[in-house]
Coordinates of C-alpha atoms in Angstrom, one line a residue:
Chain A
X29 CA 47.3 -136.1 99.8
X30 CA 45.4 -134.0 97.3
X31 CA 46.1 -130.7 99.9
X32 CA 49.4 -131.5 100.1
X33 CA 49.4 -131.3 96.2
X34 CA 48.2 -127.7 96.3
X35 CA 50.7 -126.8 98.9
X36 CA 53.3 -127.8 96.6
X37 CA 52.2 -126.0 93.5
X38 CA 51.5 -122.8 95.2
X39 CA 54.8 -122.9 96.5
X40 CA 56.2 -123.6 93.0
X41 CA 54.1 -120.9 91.4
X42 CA 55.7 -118.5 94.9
X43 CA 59.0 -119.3 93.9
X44 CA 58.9 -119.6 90.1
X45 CA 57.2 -115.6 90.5
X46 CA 59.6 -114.4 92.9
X47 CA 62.9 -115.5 90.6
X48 CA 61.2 -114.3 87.4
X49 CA 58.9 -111.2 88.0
X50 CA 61.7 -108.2 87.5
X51 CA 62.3 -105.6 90.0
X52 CA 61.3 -101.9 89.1
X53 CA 63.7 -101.0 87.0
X54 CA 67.1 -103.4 86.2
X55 CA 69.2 -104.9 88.6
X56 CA 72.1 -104.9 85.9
X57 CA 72.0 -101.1 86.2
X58 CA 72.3 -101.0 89.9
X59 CA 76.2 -101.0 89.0
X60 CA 79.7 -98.8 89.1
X61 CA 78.0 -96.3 86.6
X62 CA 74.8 -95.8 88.2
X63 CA 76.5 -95.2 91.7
X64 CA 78.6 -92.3 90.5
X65 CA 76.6 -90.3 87.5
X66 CA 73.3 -90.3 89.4
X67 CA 75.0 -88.5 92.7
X68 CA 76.2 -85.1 91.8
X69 CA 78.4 -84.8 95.0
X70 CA 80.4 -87.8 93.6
X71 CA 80.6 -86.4 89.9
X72 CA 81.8 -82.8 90.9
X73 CA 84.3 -84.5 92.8
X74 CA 85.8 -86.5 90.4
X75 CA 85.4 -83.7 87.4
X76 CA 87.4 -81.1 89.9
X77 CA 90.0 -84.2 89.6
X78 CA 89.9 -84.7 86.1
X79 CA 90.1 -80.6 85.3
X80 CA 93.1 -80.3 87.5
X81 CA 94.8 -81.9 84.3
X82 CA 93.1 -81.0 81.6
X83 CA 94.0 -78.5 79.6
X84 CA 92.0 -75.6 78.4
X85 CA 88.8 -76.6 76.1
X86 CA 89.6 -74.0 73.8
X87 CA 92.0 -71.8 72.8
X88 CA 93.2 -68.7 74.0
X89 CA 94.3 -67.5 70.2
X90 CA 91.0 -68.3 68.9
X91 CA 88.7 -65.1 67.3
X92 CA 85.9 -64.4 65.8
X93 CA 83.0 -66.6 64.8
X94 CA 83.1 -70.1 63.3
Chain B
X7 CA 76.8 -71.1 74.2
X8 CA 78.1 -71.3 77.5
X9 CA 79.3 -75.0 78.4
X10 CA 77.7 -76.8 81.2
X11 CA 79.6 -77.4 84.3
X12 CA 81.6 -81.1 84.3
X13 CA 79.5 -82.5 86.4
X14 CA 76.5 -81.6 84.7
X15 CA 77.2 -82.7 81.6
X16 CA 77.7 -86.5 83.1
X17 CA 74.8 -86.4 85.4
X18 CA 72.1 -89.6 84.7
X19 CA 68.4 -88.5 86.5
X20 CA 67.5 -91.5 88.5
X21 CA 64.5 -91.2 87.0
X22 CA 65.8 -92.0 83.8
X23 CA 66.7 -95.6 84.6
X24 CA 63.8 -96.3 86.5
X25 CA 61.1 -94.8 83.9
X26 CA 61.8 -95.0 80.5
X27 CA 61.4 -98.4 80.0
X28 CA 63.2 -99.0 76.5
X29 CA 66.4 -97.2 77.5
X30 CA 66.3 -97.2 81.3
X31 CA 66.7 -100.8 81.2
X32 CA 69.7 -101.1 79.2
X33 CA 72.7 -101.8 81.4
X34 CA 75.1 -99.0 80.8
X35 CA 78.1 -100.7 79.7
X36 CA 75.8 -102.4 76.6
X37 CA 76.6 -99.7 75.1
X38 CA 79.3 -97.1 76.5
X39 CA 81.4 -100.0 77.0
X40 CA 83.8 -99.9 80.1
X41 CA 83.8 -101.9 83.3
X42 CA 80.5 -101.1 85.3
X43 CA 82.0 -103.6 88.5
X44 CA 85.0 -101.6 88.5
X45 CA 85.5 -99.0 91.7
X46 CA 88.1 -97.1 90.5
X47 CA 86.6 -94.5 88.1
X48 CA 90.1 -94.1 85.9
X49 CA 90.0 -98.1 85.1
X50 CA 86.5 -98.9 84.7
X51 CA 86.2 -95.5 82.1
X52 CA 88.9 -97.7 79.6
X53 CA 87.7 -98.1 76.4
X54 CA 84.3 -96.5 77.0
X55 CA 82.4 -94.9 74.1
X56 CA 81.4 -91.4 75.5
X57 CA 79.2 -91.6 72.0
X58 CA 78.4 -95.0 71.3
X59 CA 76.6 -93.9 68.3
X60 CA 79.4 -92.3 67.0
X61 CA 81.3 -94.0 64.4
X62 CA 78.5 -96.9 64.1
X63 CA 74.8 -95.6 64.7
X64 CA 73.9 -99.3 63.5
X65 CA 75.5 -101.7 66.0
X66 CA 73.6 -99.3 68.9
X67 CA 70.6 -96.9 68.4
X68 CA 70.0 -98.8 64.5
X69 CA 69.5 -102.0 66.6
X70 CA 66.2 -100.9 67.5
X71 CA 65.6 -97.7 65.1
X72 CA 67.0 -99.8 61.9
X73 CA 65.5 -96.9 59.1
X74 CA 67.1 -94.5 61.2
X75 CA 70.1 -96.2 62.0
X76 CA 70.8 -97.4 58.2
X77 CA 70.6 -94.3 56.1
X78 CA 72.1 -92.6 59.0
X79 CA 75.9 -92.5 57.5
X80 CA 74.6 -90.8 54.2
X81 CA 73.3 -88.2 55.9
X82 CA 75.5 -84.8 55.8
X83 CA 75.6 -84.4 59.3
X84 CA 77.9 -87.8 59.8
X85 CA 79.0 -87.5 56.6
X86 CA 80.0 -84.1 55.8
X87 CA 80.3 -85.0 52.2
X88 CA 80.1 -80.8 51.1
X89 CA 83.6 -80.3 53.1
X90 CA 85.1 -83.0 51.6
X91 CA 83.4 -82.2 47.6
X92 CA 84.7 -78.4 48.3
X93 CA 88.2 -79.5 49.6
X94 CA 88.5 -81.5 46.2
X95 CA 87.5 -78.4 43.9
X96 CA 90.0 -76.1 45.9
X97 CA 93.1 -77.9 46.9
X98 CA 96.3 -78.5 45.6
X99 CA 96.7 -81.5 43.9
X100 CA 100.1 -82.8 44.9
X101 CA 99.8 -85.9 47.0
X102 CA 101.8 -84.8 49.5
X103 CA 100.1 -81.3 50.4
X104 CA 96.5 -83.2 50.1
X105 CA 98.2 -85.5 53.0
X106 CA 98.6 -82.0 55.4
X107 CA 95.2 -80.8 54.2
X108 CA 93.2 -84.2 55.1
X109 CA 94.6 -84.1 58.8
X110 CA 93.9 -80.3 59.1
X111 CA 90.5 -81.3 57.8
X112 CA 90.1 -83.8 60.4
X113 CA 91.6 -82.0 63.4
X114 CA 89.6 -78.6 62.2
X115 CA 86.3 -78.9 59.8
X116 CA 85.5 -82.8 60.0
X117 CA 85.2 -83.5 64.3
X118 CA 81.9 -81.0 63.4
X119 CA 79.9 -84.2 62.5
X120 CA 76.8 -85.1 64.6
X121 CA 75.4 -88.2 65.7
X122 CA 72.3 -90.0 66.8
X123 CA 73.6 -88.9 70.6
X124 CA 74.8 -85.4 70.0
X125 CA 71.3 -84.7 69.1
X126 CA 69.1 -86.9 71.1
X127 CA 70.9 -87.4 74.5
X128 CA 73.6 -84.3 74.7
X129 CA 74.8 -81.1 73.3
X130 CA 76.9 -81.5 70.5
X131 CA 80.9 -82.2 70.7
X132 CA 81.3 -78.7 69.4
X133 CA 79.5 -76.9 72.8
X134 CA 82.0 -79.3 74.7
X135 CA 78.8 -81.8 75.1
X136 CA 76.8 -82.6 78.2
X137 CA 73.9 -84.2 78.7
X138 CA 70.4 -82.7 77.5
X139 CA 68.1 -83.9 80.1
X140 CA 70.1 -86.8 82.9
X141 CA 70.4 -89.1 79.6
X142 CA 66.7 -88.9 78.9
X143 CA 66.2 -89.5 75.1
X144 CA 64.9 -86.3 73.4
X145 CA 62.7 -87.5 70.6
X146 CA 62.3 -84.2 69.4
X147 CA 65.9 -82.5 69.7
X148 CA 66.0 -79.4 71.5
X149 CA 66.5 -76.8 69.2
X150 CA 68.6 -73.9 71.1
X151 CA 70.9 -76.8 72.8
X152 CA 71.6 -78.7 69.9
X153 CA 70.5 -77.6 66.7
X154 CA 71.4 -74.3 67.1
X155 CA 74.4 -74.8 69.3
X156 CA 75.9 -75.9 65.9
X157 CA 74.2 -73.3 63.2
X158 CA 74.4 -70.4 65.8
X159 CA 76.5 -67.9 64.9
X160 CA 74.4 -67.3 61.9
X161 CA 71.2 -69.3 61.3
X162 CA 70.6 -69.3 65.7
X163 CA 71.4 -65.5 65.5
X164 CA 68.9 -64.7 62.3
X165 CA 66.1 -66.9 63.5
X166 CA 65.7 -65.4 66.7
X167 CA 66.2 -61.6 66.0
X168 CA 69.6 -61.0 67.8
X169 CA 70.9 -58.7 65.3
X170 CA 70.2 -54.9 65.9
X171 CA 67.3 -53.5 63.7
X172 CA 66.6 -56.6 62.5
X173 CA 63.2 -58.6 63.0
X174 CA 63.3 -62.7 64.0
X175 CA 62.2 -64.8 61.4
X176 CA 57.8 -64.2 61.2
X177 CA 58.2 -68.3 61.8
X178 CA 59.5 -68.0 64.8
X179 CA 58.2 -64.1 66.1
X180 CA 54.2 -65.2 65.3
X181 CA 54.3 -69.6 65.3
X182 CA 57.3 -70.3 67.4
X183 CA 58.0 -72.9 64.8
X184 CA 60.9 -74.9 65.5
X185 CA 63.7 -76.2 63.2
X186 CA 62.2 -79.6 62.9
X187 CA 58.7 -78.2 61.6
X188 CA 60.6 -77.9 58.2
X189 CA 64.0 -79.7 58.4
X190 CA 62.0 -83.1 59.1
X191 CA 63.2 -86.0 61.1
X192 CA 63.6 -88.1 57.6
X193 CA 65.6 -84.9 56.1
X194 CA 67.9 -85.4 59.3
X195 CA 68.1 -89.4 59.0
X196 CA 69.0 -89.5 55.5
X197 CA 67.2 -91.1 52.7
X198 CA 70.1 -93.2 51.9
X199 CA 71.6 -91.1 49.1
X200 CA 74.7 -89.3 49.3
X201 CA 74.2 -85.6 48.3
X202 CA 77.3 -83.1 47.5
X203 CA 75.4 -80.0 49.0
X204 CA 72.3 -79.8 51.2
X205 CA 70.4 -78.0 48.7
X206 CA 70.6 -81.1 46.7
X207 CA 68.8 -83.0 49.5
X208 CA 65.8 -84.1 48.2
X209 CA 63.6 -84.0 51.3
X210 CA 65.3 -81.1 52.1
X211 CA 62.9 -77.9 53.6
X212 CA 60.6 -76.1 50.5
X213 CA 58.7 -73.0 51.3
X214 CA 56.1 -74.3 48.9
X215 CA 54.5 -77.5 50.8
X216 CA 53.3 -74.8 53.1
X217 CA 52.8 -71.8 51.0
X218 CA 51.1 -73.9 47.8
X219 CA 48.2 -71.2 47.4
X220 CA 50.6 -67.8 46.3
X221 CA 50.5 -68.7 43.0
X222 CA 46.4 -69.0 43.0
X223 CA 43.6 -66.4 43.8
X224 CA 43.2 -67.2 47.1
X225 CA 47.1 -65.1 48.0
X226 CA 46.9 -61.0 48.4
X227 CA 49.9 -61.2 46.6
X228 CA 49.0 -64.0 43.5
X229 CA 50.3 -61.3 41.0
X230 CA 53.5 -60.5 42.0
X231 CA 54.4 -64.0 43.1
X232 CA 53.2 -64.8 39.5
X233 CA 55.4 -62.2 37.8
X234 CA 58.5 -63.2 40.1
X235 CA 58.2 -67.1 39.0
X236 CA 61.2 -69.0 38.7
X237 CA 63.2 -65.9 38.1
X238 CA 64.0 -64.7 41.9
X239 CA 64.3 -67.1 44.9
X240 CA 61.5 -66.6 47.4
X241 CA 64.4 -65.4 50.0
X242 CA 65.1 -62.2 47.5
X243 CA 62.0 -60.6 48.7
X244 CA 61.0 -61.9 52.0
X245 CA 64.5 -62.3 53.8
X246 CA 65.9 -59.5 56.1
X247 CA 70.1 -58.9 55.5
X248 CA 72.1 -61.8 56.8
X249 CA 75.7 -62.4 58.4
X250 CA 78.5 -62.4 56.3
X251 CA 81.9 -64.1 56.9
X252 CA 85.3 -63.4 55.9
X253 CA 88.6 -65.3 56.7
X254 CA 89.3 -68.0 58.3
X255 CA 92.7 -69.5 59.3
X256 CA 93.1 -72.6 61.7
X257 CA 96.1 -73.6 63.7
X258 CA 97.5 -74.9 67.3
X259 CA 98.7 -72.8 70.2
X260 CA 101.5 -73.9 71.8
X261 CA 99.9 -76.1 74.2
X262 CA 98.8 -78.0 70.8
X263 CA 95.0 -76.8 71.2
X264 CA 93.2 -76.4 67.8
X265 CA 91.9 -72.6 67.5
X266 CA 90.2 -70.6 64.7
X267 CA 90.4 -67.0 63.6
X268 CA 87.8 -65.0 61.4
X269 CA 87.5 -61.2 60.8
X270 CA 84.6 -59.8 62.3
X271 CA 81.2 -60.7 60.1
X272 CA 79.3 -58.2 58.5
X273 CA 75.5 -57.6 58.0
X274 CA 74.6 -57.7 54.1
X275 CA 71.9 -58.4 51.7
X276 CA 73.3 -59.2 48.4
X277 CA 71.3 -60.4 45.2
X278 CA 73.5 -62.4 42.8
X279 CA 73.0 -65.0 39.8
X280 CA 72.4 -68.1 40.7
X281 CA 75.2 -70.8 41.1
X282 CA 73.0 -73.9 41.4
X283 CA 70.5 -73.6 38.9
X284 CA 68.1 -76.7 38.4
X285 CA 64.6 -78.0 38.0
X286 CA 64.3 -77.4 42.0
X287 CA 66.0 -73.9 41.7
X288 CA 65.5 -72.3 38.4
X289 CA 65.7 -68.9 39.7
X290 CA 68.0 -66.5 37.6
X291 CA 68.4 -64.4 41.0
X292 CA 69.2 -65.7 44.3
X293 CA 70.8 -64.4 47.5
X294 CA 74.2 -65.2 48.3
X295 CA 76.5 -64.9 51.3
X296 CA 80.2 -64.5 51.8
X297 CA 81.6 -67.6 53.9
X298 CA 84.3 -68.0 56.2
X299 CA 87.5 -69.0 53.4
X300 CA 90.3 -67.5 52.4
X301 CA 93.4 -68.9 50.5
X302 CA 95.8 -69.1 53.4
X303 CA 93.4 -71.4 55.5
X304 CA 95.3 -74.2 55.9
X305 CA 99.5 -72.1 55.7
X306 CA 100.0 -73.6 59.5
X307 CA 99.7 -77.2 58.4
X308 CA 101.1 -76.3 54.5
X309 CA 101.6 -73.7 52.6
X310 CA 100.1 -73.4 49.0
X311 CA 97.4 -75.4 50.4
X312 CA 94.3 -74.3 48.5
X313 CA 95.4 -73.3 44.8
X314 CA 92.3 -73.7 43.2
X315 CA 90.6 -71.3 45.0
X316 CA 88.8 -69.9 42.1
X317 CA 86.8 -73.2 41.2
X318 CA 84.4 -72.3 43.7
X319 CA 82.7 -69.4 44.5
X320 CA 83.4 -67.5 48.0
X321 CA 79.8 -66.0 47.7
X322 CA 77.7 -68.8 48.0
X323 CA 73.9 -69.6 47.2
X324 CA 72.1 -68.9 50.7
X325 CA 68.8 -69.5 52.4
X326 CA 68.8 -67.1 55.2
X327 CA 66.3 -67.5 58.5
X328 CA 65.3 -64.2 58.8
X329 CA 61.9 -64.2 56.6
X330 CA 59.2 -61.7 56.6
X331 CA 56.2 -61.3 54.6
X332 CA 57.0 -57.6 54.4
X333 CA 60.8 -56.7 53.8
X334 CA 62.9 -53.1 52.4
X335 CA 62.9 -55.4 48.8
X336 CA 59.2 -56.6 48.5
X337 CA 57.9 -52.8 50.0
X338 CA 58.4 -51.0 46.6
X339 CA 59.3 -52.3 43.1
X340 CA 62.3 -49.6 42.8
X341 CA 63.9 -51.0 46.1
X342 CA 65.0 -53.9 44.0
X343 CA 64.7 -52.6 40.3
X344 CA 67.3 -50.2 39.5
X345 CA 68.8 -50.6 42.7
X346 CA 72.6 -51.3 42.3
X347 CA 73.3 -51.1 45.7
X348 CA 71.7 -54.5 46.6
X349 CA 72.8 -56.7 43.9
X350 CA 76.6 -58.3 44.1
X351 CA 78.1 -56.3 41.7
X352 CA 81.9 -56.5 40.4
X353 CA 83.2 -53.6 42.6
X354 CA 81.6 -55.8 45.8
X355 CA 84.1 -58.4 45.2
X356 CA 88.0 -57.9 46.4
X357 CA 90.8 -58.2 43.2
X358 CA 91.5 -62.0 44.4
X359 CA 88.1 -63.2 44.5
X360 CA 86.7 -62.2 41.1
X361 CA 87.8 -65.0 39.3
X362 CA 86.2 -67.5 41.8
X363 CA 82.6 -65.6 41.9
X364 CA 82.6 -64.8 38.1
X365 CA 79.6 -66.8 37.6
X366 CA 77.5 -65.1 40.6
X367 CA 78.6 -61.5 40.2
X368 CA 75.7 -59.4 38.6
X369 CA 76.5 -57.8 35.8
X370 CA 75.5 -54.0 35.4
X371 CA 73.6 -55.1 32.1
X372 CA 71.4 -57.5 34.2
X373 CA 70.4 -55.2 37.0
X374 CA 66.1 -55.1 36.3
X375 CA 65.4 -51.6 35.2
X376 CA 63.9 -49.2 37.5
X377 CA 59.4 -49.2 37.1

C-alpha cells in the first residue's frame, strides 16, 4: 500500500512538472510573426510584394540637407 | 544614411526570442498588436503598431521601465515643444492660416519625433527605420544608426571630422566618447518638465562637470579661462567653424510625397551676442549659426504663412561638436580681438534678416580691441 503511495505521488510530481516547467523560450511566440520575420527568404519575398506598390520613400524634388 | 533593405529592416534574430529573457518572452502581438494566428500576412498586419511605443511609451515599454516611461512625453524628442514655441513667435495669427501651418507642421517638422523604439530597437522613422540588431533591445543606443542618423547633417558631420580641413571633435579623435557620455540617459528620458529650448534642459550636457579644474591651478590655461569667465562661451575658443543653413521650403510632388529643399550649407564661424543669456549662460559672446528658415517656408500649404519672422532670430545660439583644445581663435589673442572678420557683424546679415537678428548682430563698438 505505502509503495503504491509513492508511485502515485511521483507520478503526480511527473505530471505536475511536465505541464508547468516552461519550454526554452515561449510557446506563445512560436506563432504567425515568428514564422515569417525570423526567415529572411520569407520576408524578401513578401517586401518585393509590398514595394511593387509602394511608392517612392522620398522625393524626387527633394535638395539639399535637412 | 543609406536605408536598409525591406527585409532587413523586419528581420527578428531567433536568438532574440530565445535569449533575452525579459523581452524574448513577450508574445509579439502584446504589444505590436495584429493577429499572430493569422496566415495571410496583409490581414494578420491590421491594426498593428509598427512602434508600439509611439504615441504611448506608458501602456508598453513604461509598464516595466515606469521612470522612463512617465517623464518620457515631456521630453523634446516626443514632444518637440521648440518647433511648436518657434511656430507661435513666427506665424501669422489668423486662425485660418495657423490651421494650414499646423498640418504642414505635422506632415513636415513634427513626424521627426523619436520614441523609446526608434532608439532602442530601430533606426529612426526619418532613415525609413529598420531594425538595429533582429529586435534585440540596445540599452545603450547606437550612436551612428540612431542618434546621428537624426543630427547628421550637421552635429554627425562635425563630430566625426567629415568636413575638409577640419579636425573631428578631440572627444571623439583621442576618447571615442559617444553621444551618451554627455547627453545622459535621464537628459534623453526627461525629468518631467517641459522645456521651450534644449538649452533650457536642466540636465542638459555642461562642459564643466568634466572640466571643473580650468578655473584652478592645476589647468595650463587657469589664466585665460579666468580672464574669459562668463564673458565668452567655452565653444568661442575651442570649437572649429560649423555648417550653416539657409532656406528651407517644404511641399508635395505630384505623387503627394512630402519633399524639402535647402540651398547648399556653408562652413562659418561666427561670434555674436548672446540671445539666451541666464544664470547658466551669462556669456556676453557666444557662437551662433544660421538655420534652415526662410519666410516662404510654408507658401505651398499658405501663403503669408510666417509674418513674424523677425521675432526670432535666424542666427541662433549654437553648441557646435567640433571642439579642440587648440583652435585659429584660442592660438593668438589678435585672432579674436580686433578681428572683424569672425564676429557676426551687420553687413553678414541679408536686408530681410536684420530686424530678426538685431539683438545678436555685433556691433562694431563691441568688437574687443586688438592686444
Amino acid at each position: 500500500m505505502k509503495s503504491l503511495r509513492k508511485i502515485l505521488l511521483i507520478a503526480c510530481l511527473l505530471i505536475t512538472g511536465i505541464l508547468f516547467i516552461p519550454l526554452k523560450g515561449n510557446s506563445d511566440n512560436k506563432d504567425q510573426c515568428v514564422e515569417c520575420h525570423t526567415s529572411a527568404k520569407k520576408l524578401i519575398q513578401i517586401t518585393r510584394e509590398i514595394a511593387k506598390t509602394k511608392p517612392p520613400a522620398k522625393s524626387a524634388e527633394q535638395e539639399g540637407v535637412g | 544614411m543609406e536605408p536598409l533593405a525591406p527585409h532587413e529592416k523586419l528581420f527578428v534574430d531567433t536568438d532574440f526570442i530565445e535569449n533575452d529573457e525579459n523581452h524574448g518572452e513577450i508574445p509579439c502581438s502584446e504589444c505590436h498588436g495584429g493577429d499572430p494566428n493569422d496566415p495571410n500576412w496583409e490581414t494578420a498586419h491590421k491594426g498593428l503598431s509598427k512602434d508600439p511605443s509611439y504615441t504611448d511609451p506608458e501602456k508598453t515599454c513604461g509598464e516595466c521601465h515606469d521612470h522612463a516611461g512617465e517623464n518620457y512625453k515631456n521630453s523634446l524628442h516626443y514632444n518637440l515643444k521648440p518647433y511648436h514655441v518657434l511656430l507661435d513667435k513666427r506665424a501669422n495669427p489668423d486662425k485660418k492660416v495657423r490651421e494650414k501651418l499646423n498640418s504642414a507642421m505635422d506632415t513636415h517638422c513634427l513626424s521627426c519625433h523619436s520614441s523609446c523604439g526608434q532608439c532602442h530597437i530601430s533606426r529612426p522613422n526619418s532613415v525609413e527605420g529598420g531594425l538595429l540588431s533582429g529586435h534585440f533591445f540596445q540599452k545603450k543606443p547606437l550612436m551612428k544608426q540612431t542618434c546621428t542618423a537624426c543630427h547628421g547633417s550637421r552635429i554627425g558631420e562635425e563630430y566625426s571630422g567629415s568636413h575638409e580641413g577640419l579636425e573631428p571633435d578631440i572627444h571623439s579623435q583621442k576618447y571615442f566618447m559617444k553621444c551618451e557620455k554627455c547627453h545622459t540617459a535621464e537628459e534623453m528620458h526627461g525629468d518631467g518638465k517641459i522645456y521651450n529650448s534644449r538649452y533650457d534642459v536642466e540636465n542638459g550636457p555642461m562642459c564643466l562637470k568634466c572640466h571643473e579644474k580650468i578655473y584652478t591651478d592645476k589647468s595650463k590655461a587657469r589664466a585665460n579661462h579666468s580672464l574669459h569667465k562668463d564673458k565668452i562661451s567655452c565653444y568661442v575658443c575651442h570649437s572649429q567653424s560649423y555648417i550653416n543653413c539657409y532656406s528651407c521650403h517644404v511641399g508635395k510632388d505630384k505623387n503627394g510625397i512630402s519633399y524639402f529643399k535647402t540651398k547648399p550649407p556653408a562652413l562659418n564661424f561666427k561670434i555674436g551676442l548672446n540671445p539666451k543669456k541666464s544664470l547658466k549662460r551669462p556669456e556676453n559672446y557666444v557662437t551662433l549659426r544660421h538655420i534652415p528658415i526662410d519666410k516662404k517656408l510654408f507658401d505651398f500649404y499658405v501663403k503669408d504663412g510666417l509674418t513674424q519672422m523677425n521675432a526670432v532670430p535666424t542666427w541662433k545660439l549654437t553648441t557646435p561638436h567640433n571642439i579642440q583644445r587648440i583652435t585659429k581663435q584660442n592660438s593668438g589673442c589678435n585672432n579674436c580681438h580686433g578681428n572683424s572678420s569672425i564676429f557676426l557683424l551687420d553687413k553678414d546679415v541679408s536686408s530681410e534678416e536684420k530686424d530678426s537678428n538685431r539683438n545678436v548682430i555685433v556691433p562694431e563698438s563691441m568688437i574687443p580691441v586688438k592686444q
